[in-house]
Short mmCIF file of N, CA and C in Angstrom, two decimals:
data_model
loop_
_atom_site.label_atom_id
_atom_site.label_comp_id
_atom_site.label_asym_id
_atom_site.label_seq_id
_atom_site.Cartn_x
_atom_site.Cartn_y
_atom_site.Cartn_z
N UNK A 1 -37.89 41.13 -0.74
CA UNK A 1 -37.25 40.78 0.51
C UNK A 1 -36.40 39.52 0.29
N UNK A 2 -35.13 39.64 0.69
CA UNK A 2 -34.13 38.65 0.37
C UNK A 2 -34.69 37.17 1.86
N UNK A 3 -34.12 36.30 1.14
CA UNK A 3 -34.03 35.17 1.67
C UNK A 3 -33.06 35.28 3.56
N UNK A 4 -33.56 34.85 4.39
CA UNK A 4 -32.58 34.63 5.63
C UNK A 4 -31.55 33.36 5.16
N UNK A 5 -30.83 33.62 5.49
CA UNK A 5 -29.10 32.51 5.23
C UNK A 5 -29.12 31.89 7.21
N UNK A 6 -29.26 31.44 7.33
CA UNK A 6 -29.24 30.21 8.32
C UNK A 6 -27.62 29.25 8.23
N UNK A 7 -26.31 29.41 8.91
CA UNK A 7 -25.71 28.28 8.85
C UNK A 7 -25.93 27.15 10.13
N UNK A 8 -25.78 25.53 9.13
CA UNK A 8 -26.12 24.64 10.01
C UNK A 8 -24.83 24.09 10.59
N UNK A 9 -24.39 24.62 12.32
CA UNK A 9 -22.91 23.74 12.52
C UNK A 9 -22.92 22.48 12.25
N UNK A 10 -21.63 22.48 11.28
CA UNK A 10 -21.16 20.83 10.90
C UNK A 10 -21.28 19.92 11.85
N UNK A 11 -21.60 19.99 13.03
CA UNK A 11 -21.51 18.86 14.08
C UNK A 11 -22.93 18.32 14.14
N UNK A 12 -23.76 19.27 13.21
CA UNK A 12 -25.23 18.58 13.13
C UNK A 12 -25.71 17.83 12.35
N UNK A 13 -24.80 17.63 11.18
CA UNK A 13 -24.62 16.79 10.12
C UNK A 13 -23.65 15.54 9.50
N UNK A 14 -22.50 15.90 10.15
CA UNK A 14 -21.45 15.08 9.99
C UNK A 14 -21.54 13.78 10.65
N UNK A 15 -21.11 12.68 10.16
CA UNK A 15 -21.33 11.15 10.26
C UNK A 15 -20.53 11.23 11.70
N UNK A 16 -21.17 9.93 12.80
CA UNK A 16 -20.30 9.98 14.34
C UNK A 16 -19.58 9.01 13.37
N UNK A 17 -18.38 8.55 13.11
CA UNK A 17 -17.55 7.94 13.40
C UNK A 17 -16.43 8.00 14.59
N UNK A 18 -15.83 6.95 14.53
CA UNK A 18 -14.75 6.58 15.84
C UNK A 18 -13.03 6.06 14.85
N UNK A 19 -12.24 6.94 15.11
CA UNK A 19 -11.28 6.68 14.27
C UNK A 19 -11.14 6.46 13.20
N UNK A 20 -12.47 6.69 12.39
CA UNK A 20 -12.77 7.12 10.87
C UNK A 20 -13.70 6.09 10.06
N UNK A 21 -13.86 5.34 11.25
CA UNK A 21 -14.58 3.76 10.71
C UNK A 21 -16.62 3.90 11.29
N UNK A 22 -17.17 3.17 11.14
CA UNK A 22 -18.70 3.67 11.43
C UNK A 22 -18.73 3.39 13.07
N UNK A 23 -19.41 4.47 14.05
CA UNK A 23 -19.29 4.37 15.14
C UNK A 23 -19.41 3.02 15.86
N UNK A 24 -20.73 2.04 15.57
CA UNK A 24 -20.82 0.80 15.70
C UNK A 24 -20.26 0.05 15.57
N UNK A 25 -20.14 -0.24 14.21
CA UNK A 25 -18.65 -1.48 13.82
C UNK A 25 -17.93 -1.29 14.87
N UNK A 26 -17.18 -0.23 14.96
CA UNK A 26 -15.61 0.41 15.30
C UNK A 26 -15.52 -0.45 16.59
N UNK A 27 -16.68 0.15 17.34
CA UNK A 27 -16.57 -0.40 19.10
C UNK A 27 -16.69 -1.58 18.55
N UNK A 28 -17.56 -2.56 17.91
CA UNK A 28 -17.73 -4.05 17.91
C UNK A 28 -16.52 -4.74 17.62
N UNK A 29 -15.93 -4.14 17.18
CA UNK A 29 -14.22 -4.34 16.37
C UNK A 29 -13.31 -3.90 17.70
N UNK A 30 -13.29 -3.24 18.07
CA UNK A 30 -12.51 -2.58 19.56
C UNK A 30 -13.14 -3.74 20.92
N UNK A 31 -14.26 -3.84 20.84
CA UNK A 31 -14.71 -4.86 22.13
C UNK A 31 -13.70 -6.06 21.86
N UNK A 32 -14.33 -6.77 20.38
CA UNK A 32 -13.83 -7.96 20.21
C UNK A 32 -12.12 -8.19 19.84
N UNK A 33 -11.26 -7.54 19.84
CA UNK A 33 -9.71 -7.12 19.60
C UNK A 33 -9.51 -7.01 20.25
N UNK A 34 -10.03 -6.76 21.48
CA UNK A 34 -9.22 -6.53 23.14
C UNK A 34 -9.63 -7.55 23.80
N UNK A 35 -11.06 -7.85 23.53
CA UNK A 35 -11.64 -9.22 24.86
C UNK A 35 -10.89 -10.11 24.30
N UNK A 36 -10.34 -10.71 22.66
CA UNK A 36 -10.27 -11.68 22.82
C UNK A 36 -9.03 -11.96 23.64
N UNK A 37 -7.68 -11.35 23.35
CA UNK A 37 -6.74 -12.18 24.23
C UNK A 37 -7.25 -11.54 25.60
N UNK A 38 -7.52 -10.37 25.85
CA UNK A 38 -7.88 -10.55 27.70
C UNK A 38 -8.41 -11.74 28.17
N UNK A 39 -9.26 -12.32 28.11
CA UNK A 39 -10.03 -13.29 28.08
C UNK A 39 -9.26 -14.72 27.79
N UNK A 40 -8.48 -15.04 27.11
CA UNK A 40 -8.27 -16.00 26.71
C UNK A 40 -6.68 -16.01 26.96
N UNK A 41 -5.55 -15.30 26.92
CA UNK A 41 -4.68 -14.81 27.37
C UNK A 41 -3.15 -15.92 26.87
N UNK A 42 -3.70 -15.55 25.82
CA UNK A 42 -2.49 -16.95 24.91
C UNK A 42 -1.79 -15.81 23.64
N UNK A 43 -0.16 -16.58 23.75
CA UNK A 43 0.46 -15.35 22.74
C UNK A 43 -0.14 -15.11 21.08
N UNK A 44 -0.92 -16.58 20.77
CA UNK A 44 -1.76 -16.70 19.62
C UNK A 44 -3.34 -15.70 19.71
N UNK A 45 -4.09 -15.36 20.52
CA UNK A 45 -4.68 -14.87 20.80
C UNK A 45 -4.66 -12.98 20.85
N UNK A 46 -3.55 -12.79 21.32
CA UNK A 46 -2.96 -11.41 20.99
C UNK A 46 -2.53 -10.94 20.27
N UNK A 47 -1.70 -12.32 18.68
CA UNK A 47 -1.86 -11.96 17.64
C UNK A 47 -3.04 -11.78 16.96
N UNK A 48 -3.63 -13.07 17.07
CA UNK A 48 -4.94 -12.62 16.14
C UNK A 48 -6.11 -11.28 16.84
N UNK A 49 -5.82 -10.92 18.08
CA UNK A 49 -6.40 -9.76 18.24
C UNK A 49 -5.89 -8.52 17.67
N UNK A 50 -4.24 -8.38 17.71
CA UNK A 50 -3.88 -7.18 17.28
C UNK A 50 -4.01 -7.07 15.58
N UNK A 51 -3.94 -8.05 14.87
CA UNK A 51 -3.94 -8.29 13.31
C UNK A 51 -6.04 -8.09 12.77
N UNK A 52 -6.53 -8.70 13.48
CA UNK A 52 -7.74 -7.91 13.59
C UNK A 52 -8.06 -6.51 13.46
N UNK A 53 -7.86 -6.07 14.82
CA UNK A 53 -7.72 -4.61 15.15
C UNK A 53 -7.12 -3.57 13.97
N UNK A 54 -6.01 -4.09 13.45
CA UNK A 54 -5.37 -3.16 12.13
C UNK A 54 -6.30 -3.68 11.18
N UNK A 55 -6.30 -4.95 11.22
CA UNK A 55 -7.06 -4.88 9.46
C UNK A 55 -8.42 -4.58 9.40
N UNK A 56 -9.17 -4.65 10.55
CA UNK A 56 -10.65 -4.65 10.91
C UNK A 56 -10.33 -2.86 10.70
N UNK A 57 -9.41 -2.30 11.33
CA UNK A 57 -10.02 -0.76 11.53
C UNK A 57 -9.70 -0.11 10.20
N UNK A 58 -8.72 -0.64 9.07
CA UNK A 58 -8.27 -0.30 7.98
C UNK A 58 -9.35 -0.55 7.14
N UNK A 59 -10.10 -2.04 7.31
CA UNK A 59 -11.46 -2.06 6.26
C UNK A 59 -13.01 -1.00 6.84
N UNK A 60 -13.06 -1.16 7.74
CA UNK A 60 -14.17 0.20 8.58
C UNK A 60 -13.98 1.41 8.15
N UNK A 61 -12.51 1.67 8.00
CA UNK A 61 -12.58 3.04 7.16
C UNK A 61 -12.67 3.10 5.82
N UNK A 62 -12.40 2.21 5.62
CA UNK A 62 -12.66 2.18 3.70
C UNK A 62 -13.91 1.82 3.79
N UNK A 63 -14.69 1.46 4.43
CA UNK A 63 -16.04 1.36 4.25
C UNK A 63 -16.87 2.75 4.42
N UNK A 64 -16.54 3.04 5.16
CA UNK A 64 -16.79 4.72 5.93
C UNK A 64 -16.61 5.36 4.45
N UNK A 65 -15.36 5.45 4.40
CA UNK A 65 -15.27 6.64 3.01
C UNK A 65 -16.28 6.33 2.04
N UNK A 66 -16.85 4.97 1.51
CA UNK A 66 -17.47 4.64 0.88
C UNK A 66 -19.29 4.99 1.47
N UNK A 67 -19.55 4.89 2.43
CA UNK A 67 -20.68 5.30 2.79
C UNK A 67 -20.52 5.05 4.45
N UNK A 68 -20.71 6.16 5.21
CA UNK A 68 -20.24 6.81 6.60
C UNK A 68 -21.43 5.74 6.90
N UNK A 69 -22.84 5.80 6.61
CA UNK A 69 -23.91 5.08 7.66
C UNK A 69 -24.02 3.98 6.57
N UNK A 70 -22.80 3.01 6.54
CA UNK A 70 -23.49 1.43 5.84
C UNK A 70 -24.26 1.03 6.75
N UNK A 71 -24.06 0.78 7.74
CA UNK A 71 -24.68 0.26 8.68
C UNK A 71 -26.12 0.29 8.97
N UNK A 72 -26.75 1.57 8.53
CA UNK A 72 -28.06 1.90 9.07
C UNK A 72 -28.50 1.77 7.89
N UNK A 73 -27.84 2.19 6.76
CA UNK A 73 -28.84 1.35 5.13
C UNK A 73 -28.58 -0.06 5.07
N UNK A 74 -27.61 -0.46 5.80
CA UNK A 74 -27.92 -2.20 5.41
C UNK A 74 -28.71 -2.98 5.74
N UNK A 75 -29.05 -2.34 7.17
CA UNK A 75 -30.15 -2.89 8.20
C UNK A 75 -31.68 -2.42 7.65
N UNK A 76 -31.81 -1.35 6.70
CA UNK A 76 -33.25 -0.38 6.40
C UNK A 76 -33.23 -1.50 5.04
N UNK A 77 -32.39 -1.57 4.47
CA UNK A 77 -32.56 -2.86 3.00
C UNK A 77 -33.07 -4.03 3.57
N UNK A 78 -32.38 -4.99 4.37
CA UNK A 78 -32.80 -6.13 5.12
C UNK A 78 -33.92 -5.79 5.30
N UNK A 79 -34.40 -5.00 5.55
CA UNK A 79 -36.03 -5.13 6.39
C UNK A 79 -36.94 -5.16 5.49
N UNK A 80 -36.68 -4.35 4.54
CA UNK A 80 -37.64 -4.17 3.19
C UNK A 80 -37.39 -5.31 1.41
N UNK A 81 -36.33 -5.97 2.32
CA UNK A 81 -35.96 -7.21 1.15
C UNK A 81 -36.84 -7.44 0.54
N UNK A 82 -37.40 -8.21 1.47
CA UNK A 82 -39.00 -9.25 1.01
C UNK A 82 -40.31 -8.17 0.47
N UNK A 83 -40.37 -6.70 0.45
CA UNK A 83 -41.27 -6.33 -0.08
C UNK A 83 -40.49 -5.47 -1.64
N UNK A 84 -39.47 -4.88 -2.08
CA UNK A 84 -38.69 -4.99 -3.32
C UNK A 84 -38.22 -6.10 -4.01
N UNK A 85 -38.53 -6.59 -4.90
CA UNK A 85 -37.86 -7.59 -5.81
C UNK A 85 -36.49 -7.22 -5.99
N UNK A 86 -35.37 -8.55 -6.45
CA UNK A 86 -34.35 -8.35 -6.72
C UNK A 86 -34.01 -7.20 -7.80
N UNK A 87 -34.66 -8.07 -8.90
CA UNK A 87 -34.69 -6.92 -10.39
C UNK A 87 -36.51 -6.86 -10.81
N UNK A 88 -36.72 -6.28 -11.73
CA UNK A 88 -38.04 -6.19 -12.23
C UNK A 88 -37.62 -5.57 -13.95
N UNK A 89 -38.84 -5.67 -14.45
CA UNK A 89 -38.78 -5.59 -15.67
C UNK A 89 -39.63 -3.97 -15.51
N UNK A 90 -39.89 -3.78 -16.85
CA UNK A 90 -40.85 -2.19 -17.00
C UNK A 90 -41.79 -2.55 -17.62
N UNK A 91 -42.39 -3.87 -18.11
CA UNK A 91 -43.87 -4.71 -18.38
C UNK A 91 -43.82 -5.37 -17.33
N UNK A 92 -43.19 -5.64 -16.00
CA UNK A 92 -44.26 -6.78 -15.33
C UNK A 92 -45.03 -6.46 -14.25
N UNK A 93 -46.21 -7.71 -14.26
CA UNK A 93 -47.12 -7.61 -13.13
C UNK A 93 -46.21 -8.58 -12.16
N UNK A 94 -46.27 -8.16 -10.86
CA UNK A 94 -45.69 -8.74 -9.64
C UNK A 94 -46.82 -9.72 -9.57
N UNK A 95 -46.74 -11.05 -9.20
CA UNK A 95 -47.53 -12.51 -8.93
C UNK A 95 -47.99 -11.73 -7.41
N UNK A 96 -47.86 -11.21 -6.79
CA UNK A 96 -48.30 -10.77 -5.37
C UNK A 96 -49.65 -9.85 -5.73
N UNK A 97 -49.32 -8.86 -6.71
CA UNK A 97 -50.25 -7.99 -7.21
C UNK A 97 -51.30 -8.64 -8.18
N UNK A 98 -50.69 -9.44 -8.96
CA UNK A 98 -52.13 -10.23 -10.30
C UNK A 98 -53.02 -10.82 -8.87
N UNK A 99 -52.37 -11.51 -7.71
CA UNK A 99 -53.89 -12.47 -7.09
C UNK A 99 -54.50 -11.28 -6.31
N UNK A 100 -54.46 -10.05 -6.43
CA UNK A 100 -55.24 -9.48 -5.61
C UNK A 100 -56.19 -8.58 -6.54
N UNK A 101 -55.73 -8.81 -8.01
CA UNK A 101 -56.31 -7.92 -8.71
C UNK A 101 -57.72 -9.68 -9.09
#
């Protein structure tokens, strides 16, 4: 008896991005590029919002292409810093592990 073939629609797998950059960033980059000159409402302010906005959304996508969820492995690394060592050897005992032995 042959195997069942199951397809999974791409919309169940594919990364959310927002204009090709990681969904999060993108808006945090879109909030802060628009509030700032709304908010502050100076012709210096609307440059550095619009020069943001291009270069912020040009590096989000090169980040994206590079890995769609940085975001959610950067935050899962941070958390587990302090229990992985930077580097390790393939003889050593971890000083955490010798005082318990």
């Amino acid at each position: 008896m042959a195997l069942r073939r199951l397809p999974i629609h791409r919309a169940l797998w594919r990364p959310h991005l927002i204009a090709g950059g990681e969904r999060d960033l993108m808006l945090g980059l879109i909030v802060f590029s628009v509030g700032l000159p709304v908010t502050t409402q100076t012709i210096f302010s609307v440059v550095v919002g619009v020069s943001l906005g291009v270069f912020g959304t040009a590096m989000l996508r090169w980040l994206a292409k590079i890995d769609p969820q940085f975001l959610k492995v950067y935050r899962r690394a941070r958390a587990y810093r302090a229990y992985y060592p930077p580097r390790s050897r393939p003889a050593r005992v971890d000083d955490r592990i010798r005082k318990q032995l």
